[in-house]
Amino acid sequence: MGKLVIVGSVAFDEVETLFGKSGVILGGAGTYIGLAAHHFEVDSSIVSVVGGDFPEEYLKVFSDRKINTDGLKIEKEGKTFFWRGKYHDDLIGRDTLETQLNVMENFQPQVPPTYKDAEVVMLGNLHPSVQLSVLEQMQNPKLVVLDTMNFWMDQNMNELKEVISQIDVITINDEEARQLSGEHSLVKANRVIQEMGPKTVVIKKGEHGALLFQEDQMFFAPALPMEEVFDPTGAGDTFAGGFTGYLAKTNDYSFKSMKKAIIYASNLASFCVEKFGPERLLELSPEEVTNRLKIFKSLTQFNIDLA
Ligand code: AMP
C-alpha cells in the first residue's frame, strides 16, 4: 500500500451560497484532500495544526477513516484557522470575507518519522514556507504535487515560486493559472508554469472539467454535468485528494496513469458540491463512487469514426 503525506489547512469554515448559510462547519484543504484520498487503498497521514477549540468529533473524522494524525498538531491555547466566504449567484465566483490564520500563523510542520519515506506528497493549500518545510523533511518522494490559491500568490509569491521550482505536478484553477503565469490562454499559461519547475500541470476549470498537461502532451476530463450545485467549497481539494490518492495507490506516475487519476478526481469532486462543506463526502459510500464512475465513463467514451 502506497504512503501519502497530506499537508493542508484543517479549518473552521463559514460558507454562504444562494441556498443559505452553512454556519461554522468543518473545512480546510487538508480535510477535503484526506476525505477524497481515503477512497483509495493508501496509507495517508495529515500534517496540519488546529486549536484547542477543535472538537473531538471532527478529529474522529480522520481516525474513523484510518487517516494518520500524528502530524496533526493541537495547539491547546490557540484558535483553529477560520475561513469565511460567499459565493456569487453563478456558484462559480466567490469572495473571501475573512481569513483568520490563528494557529496557522506560526505553524512549524512535523512529518511523522514513519511517513518521511512516503512515495507521494500532496502539498495542499497553505503558506509556501510550510509546504517547503514539509518537502525538506521528506526522504525521497517519487511524486510531489502542489495546490495553492490566489491568497498566497498575493502575499508570498517569491516563496511560492521557490516551492513550485521543486515539485512534479501543480494543480490549480484557471484563474490562478492566469495569475501565476500572466498569460490568459491556458495552453500558454501551462507552458510558462512548466518553465517554473513542474513538468505536469493540471488546470481545474470547475464545471468545465480539468486539463492535464505533461510536457507536450495534453488531456481533458469533463466535470459531470450536475443537476444542482449546492456549495463548491473544497471541490478543488477533493480533486487533488482523488488525484494523489489514485497515484499513491498505483505507484504509477505515467501520463496514462495521470489521465485515469484526473477522471477519478473529477468523479469524487462531483460529490463534494452536492451539499454544504464536506457533508456529502462524509456520508459517501464506495458503491456510490463506483456507480458514478460508470456514468462518467459513458459520458466521456465515444466511438465515432472521425476520419
Ligand atoms: P477550495 O474551495 O478548494 O478553494 O478550498 C476551500 C478550503 O480552503 C476551505 O475549506 C478553507 O478552509 C480553505 N482555505 C481558504 N483560504 C485558505 C488559505 N489562505 N490557506 C489555507 N486554506 C484555505
Tab-separated table of C-alpha atoms in Angstrom, residues 19-237:
chain	number	residue	atom	x	y	z
A	19	PHE	CA	-29.133	28.405	-0.841
A	20	GLY	CA	-28.288	29.816	2.583
A	21	LYS	CA	-25.587	29.898	5.232
A	22	SER	CA	-23.717	26.873	6.484
A	23	GLY	CA	-22.941	28.128	9.984
A	24	VAL	CA	-19.498	27.174	11.302
A	25	ILE	CA	-18.559	23.795	9.857
A	26	LEU	CA	-15.520	21.589	9.364
A	27	GLY	CA	-13.372	22.699	6.426
A	28	GLY	CA	-9.828	23.100	5.231
A	29	ALA	CA	-7.926	21.952	2.185
A	30	GLY	CA	-6.236	19.132	4.133
A	31	THR	CA	-9.595	17.837	5.314
A	32	TYR	CA	-11.026	17.589	1.803
A	33	ILE	CA	-7.831	16.018	0.440
A	34	GLY	CA	-7.879	13.379	3.193
A	35	LEU	CA	-11.576	12.617	2.703
A	36	ALA	CA	-11.039	12.065	-1.021
A	37	ALA	CA	-7.770	10.103	-0.783
A	38	HIS	CA	-9.299	7.676	1.694
A	39	HIS	CA	-11.379	6.201	-1.162
A	40	PHE	CA	-8.191	4.512	-2.385
A	41	GLU	CA	-6.053	1.893	-0.674
A	42	VAL	CA	-3.446	4.304	0.631
A	43	ASP	CA	-1.810	4.885	3.970
A	44	SER	CA	-2.218	8.642	4.437
A	45	SER	CA	-1.002	10.974	7.111
A	46	ILE	CA	-2.200	14.541	7.533
A	47	VAL	CA	0.230	17.259	8.601
A	48	SER	CA	-1.517	20.352	9.910
A	49	VAL	CA	-2.454	22.269	13.049
A	50	VAL	CA	-5.686	23.057	14.886
A	51	GLY	CA	-6.514	24.918	18.097
A	52	GLY	CA	-7.897	23.720	21.427
A	53	ASP	CA	-11.345	24.685	20.110
A	54	PHE	CA	-11.277	21.876	17.522
A	55	PRO	CA	-13.914	19.340	18.611
A	56	GLU	CA	-13.206	15.687	19.249
A	57	GLU	CA	-15.941	14.650	16.770
A	58	TYR	CA	-14.018	16.405	13.974
A	59	LEU	CA	-10.804	14.588	14.951
A	60	LYS	CA	-12.800	11.376	14.694
A	61	VAL	CA	-13.475	12.164	11.040
A	62	PHE	CA	-9.807	11.327	10.400
A	63	SER	CA	-9.374	8.443	12.835
A	64	ASP	CA	-12.600	6.745	11.620
A	65	ARG	CA	-11.075	6.678	8.147
A	66	LYS	CA	-7.661	5.482	9.339
A	67	ILE	CA	-6.007	8.728	8.280
A	68	ASN	CA	-2.931	9.054	10.472
A	69	THR	CA	-2.972	12.215	12.605
A	70	ASP	CA	0.448	12.029	14.310
A	71	GLY	CA	1.379	15.169	12.350
A	72	LEU	CA	-1.859	16.999	13.202
A	73	LYS	CA	-0.745	19.289	15.992
A	74	ILE	CA	-3.248	20.534	18.566
A	75	GLU	CA	-2.278	23.929	19.983
A	76	LYS	CA	-4.365	23.851	23.173
A	77	GLU	CA	-4.153	27.599	23.791
A	78	GLY	CA	-4.767	28.633	20.191
A	79	LYS	CA	-7.701	29.010	17.845
A	80	THR	CA	-8.252	26.937	14.691
A	81	PHE	CA	-7.777	28.546	11.254
A	82	PHE	CA	-11.037	30.156	10.144
A	83	TRP	CA	-12.228	30.985	6.625
A	84	ARG	CA	-15.462	32.686	5.613
A	85	GLY	CA	-16.591	33.016	2.019
A	86	LYS	CA	-19.605	33.969	-0.027
A	87	TYR	CA	-20.386	32.603	-3.480
A	88	HIS	CA	-21.825	34.693	-6.271
A	89	ASP	CA	-25.183	33.525	-7.597
A	90	ASP	CA	-23.476	31.754	-10.520
A	91	LEU	CA	-21.884	29.466	-7.861
A	92	ILE	CA	-18.535	29.919	-9.604
A	93	GLY	CA	-17.160	33.251	-8.409
A	94	ARG	CA	-16.638	33.744	-4.690
A	95	ASP	CA	-15.390	36.383	-2.302
A	96	THR	CA	-13.292	35.587	0.719
A	97	LEU	CA	-14.852	37.657	3.503
A	98	GLU	CA	-12.489	36.645	6.279
A	99	THR	CA	-9.319	34.616	6.773
A	100	GLN	CA	-8.088	34.174	10.348
A	101	LEU	CA	-4.801	32.287	10.226
A	102	ASN	CA	-4.760	31.819	14.027
A	103	VAL	CA	-2.637	28.719	14.885
A	104	MET	CA	-1.579	28.543	11.235
A	105	GLU	CA	0.330	31.825	11.612
A	106	ASN	CA	3.428	30.277	13.226
A	107	PHE	CA	2.922	26.665	12.281
A	108	GLN	CA	6.095	24.525	12.196
A	109	PRO	CA	5.042	21.305	10.441
A	110	GLN	CA	6.411	17.953	11.630
A	111	VAL	CA	6.154	14.983	9.309
A	112	PRO	CA	5.778	11.835	11.471
A	113	PRO	CA	9.023	9.759	11.242
A	114	THR	CA	7.190	6.736	9.817
A	115	TYR	CA	5.870	8.804	6.897
A	116	LYS	CA	9.110	10.502	5.850
A	117	ASP	CA	9.607	7.725	3.301
A	118	ALA	CA	6.184	8.269	1.676
A	119	GLU	CA	6.212	7.962	-2.109
A	120	VAL	CA	3.665	10.715	-2.729
A	121	VAL	CA	3.387	14.145	-1.103
A	122	MET	CA	0.351	16.368	-1.546
A	123	LEU	CA	1.286	19.926	-0.641
A	124	GLY	CA	-2.188	21.356	-0.182
A	125	ASN	CA	-3.116	24.976	0.040
A	126	LEU	CA	-1.071	26.504	2.897
A	127	HIS	CA	1.710	29.017	3.467
A	128	PRO	CA	4.503	28.211	0.951
A	129	SER	CA	7.111	28.129	3.742
A	130	VAL	CA	5.102	25.339	5.431
A	131	GLN	CA	4.936	23.459	2.121
A	132	LEU	CA	8.705	23.898	1.697
A	133	SER	CA	9.460	22.734	5.229
A	134	VAL	CA	7.452	19.532	4.672
A	135	LEU	CA	9.250	18.900	1.427
A	136	GLU	CA	12.617	19.278	3.157
A	137	GLN	CA	11.634	16.659	5.751
A	138	MET	CA	10.765	14.018	3.143
A	139	GLN	CA	13.429	11.423	2.316
A	140	ASN	CA	12.980	10.691	-1.342
A	141	PRO	CA	9.421	11.250	-2.564
A	142	LYS	CA	8.640	9.881	-6.009
A	143	LEU	CA	5.901	12.405	-6.721
A	144	VAL	CA	5.322	15.861	-5.235
A	145	VAL	CA	2.026	17.568	-6.072
A	146	LEU	CA	1.219	21.146	-5.076
A	147	ASP	CA	-2.023	23.074	-4.840
A	148	THR	CA	-2.231	26.728	-3.899
A	149	MET	CA	-4.533	29.728	-4.208
A	150	ASN	CA	-4.576	33.441	-5.010
A	151	PHE	CA	-4.245	34.329	-1.282
A	152	TRP	CA	-0.648	33.000	-1.247
A	153	MET	CA	0.150	34.428	-4.688
A	154	ASP	CA	-0.891	37.872	-3.464
A	155	GLN	CA	1.099	37.640	-0.240
A	156	ASN	CA	4.076	35.302	-0.770
A	157	MET	CA	4.746	34.980	-4.484
A	158	ASN	CA	8.552	34.622	-4.170
A	159	GLU	CA	8.374	31.846	-1.587
A	160	LEU	CA	5.646	30.178	-3.610
A	161	LYS	CA	7.828	30.205	-6.737
A	162	GLU	CA	10.633	28.617	-4.704
A	163	VAL	CA	8.365	25.666	-3.797
A	164	ILE	CA	6.997	25.445	-7.328
A	165	SER	CA	10.563	25.039	-8.634
A	166	GLN	CA	10.875	21.807	-6.603
A	167	ILE	CA	7.664	19.949	-7.446
A	168	ASP	CA	6.499	17.478	-10.104
A	169	VAL	CA	2.825	18.406	-10.509
A	170	ILE	CA	0.845	21.576	-9.832
A	171	THR	CA	-2.952	21.557	-9.604
A	172	ILE	CA	-4.542	24.988	-9.741
A	173	ASN	CA	-7.713	26.551	-11.069
A	174	ASP	CA	-7.883	28.536	-14.295
A	175	GLU	CA	-7.938	31.959	-12.615
A	176	GLU	CA	-4.898	31.073	-10.503
A	177	ALA	CA	-3.040	29.683	-13.545
A	178	ARG	CA	-3.583	33.029	-15.272
A	179	GLN	CA	-2.419	34.970	-12.203
A	180	LEU	CA	0.668	32.786	-11.750
A	181	SER	CA	1.720	32.880	-15.401
A	182	GLY	CA	0.488	36.288	-16.540
A	183	GLU	CA	-0.995	34.537	-19.598
A	184	HIS	CA	-4.684	34.409	-20.464
A	185	SER	CA	-4.555	31.356	-22.722
A	186	LEU	CA	-4.398	28.271	-20.522
A	187	VAL	CA	-2.181	26.485	-23.032
A	188	LYS	CA	0.342	29.325	-22.810
A	189	ALA	CA	-0.125	29.556	-19.027
A	190	ASN	CA	0.736	25.860	-18.790
A	191	ARG	CA	3.952	26.437	-20.747
A	192	VAL	CA	5.034	29.316	-18.507
A	193	ILE	CA	4.254	27.262	-15.378
A	194	GLN	CA	6.186	24.239	-16.695
A	195	GLU	CA	9.204	26.543	-17.090
A	196	MET	CA	8.919	27.337	-13.367
A	197	GLY	CA	9.527	23.669	-12.469
A	198	PRO	CA	6.654	21.156	-12.603
A	199	LYS	CA	6.597	19.011	-15.720
A	200	THR	CA	2.916	18.277	-15.178
A	201	VAL	CA	0.277	20.982	-14.882
A	202	VAL	CA	-3.357	20.284	-14.003
A	203	ILE	CA	-5.719	23.199	-14.527
A	204	LYS	CA	-9.115	22.843	-12.858
A	205	LYS	CA	-11.937	24.619	-14.646
A	206	GLY	CA	-14.786	23.928	-12.217
A	207	GLU	CA	-17.918	22.839	-14.069
A	208	HIS	CA	-15.867	22.826	-17.294
A	209	GLY	CA	-13.626	19.976	-16.192
A	210	ALA	CA	-9.868	19.743	-15.921
A	211	LEU	CA	-6.912	19.952	-18.293
A	212	LEU	CA	-3.815	17.817	-17.864
A	213	PHE	CA	-0.571	18.913	-19.495
A	214	GLN	CA	2.660	16.942	-19.371
A	215	GLU	CA	5.489	18.346	-21.430
A	216	ASP	CA	3.919	18.378	-24.933
A	217	GLN	CA	1.017	16.053	-24.149
A	218	MET	CA	-2.483	17.228	-23.294
A	219	PHE	CA	-5.636	15.541	-21.968
A	220	PHE	CA	-9.042	16.829	-20.912
A	221	ALA	CA	-11.559	15.372	-18.469
A	222	PRO	CA	-15.027	16.918	-18.259
A	223	ALA	CA	-16.804	17.584	-14.995
A	224	LEU	CA	-20.026	15.662	-14.557
A	225	PRO	CA	-22.942	17.930	-15.514
A	226	MET	CA	-24.814	18.337	-12.233
A	227	GLU	CA	-28.491	18.996	-11.804
A	228	GLU	CA	-27.766	21.134	-8.785
A	229	VAL	CA	-24.584	22.582	-7.350
A	230	PHE	CA	-25.127	23.443	-3.724
A	231	ASP	CA	-21.681	24.558	-2.487
A	232	PRO	CA	-18.439	24.280	-4.488
A	233	THR	CA	-16.177	24.753	-1.437
A	234	GLY	CA	-13.456	22.151	-1.321
A	235	ALA	CA	-14.127	20.711	-4.781
A	236	GLY	CA	-10.597	21.627	-5.893
A	237	ASP	CA	-9.067	19.981	-2.826
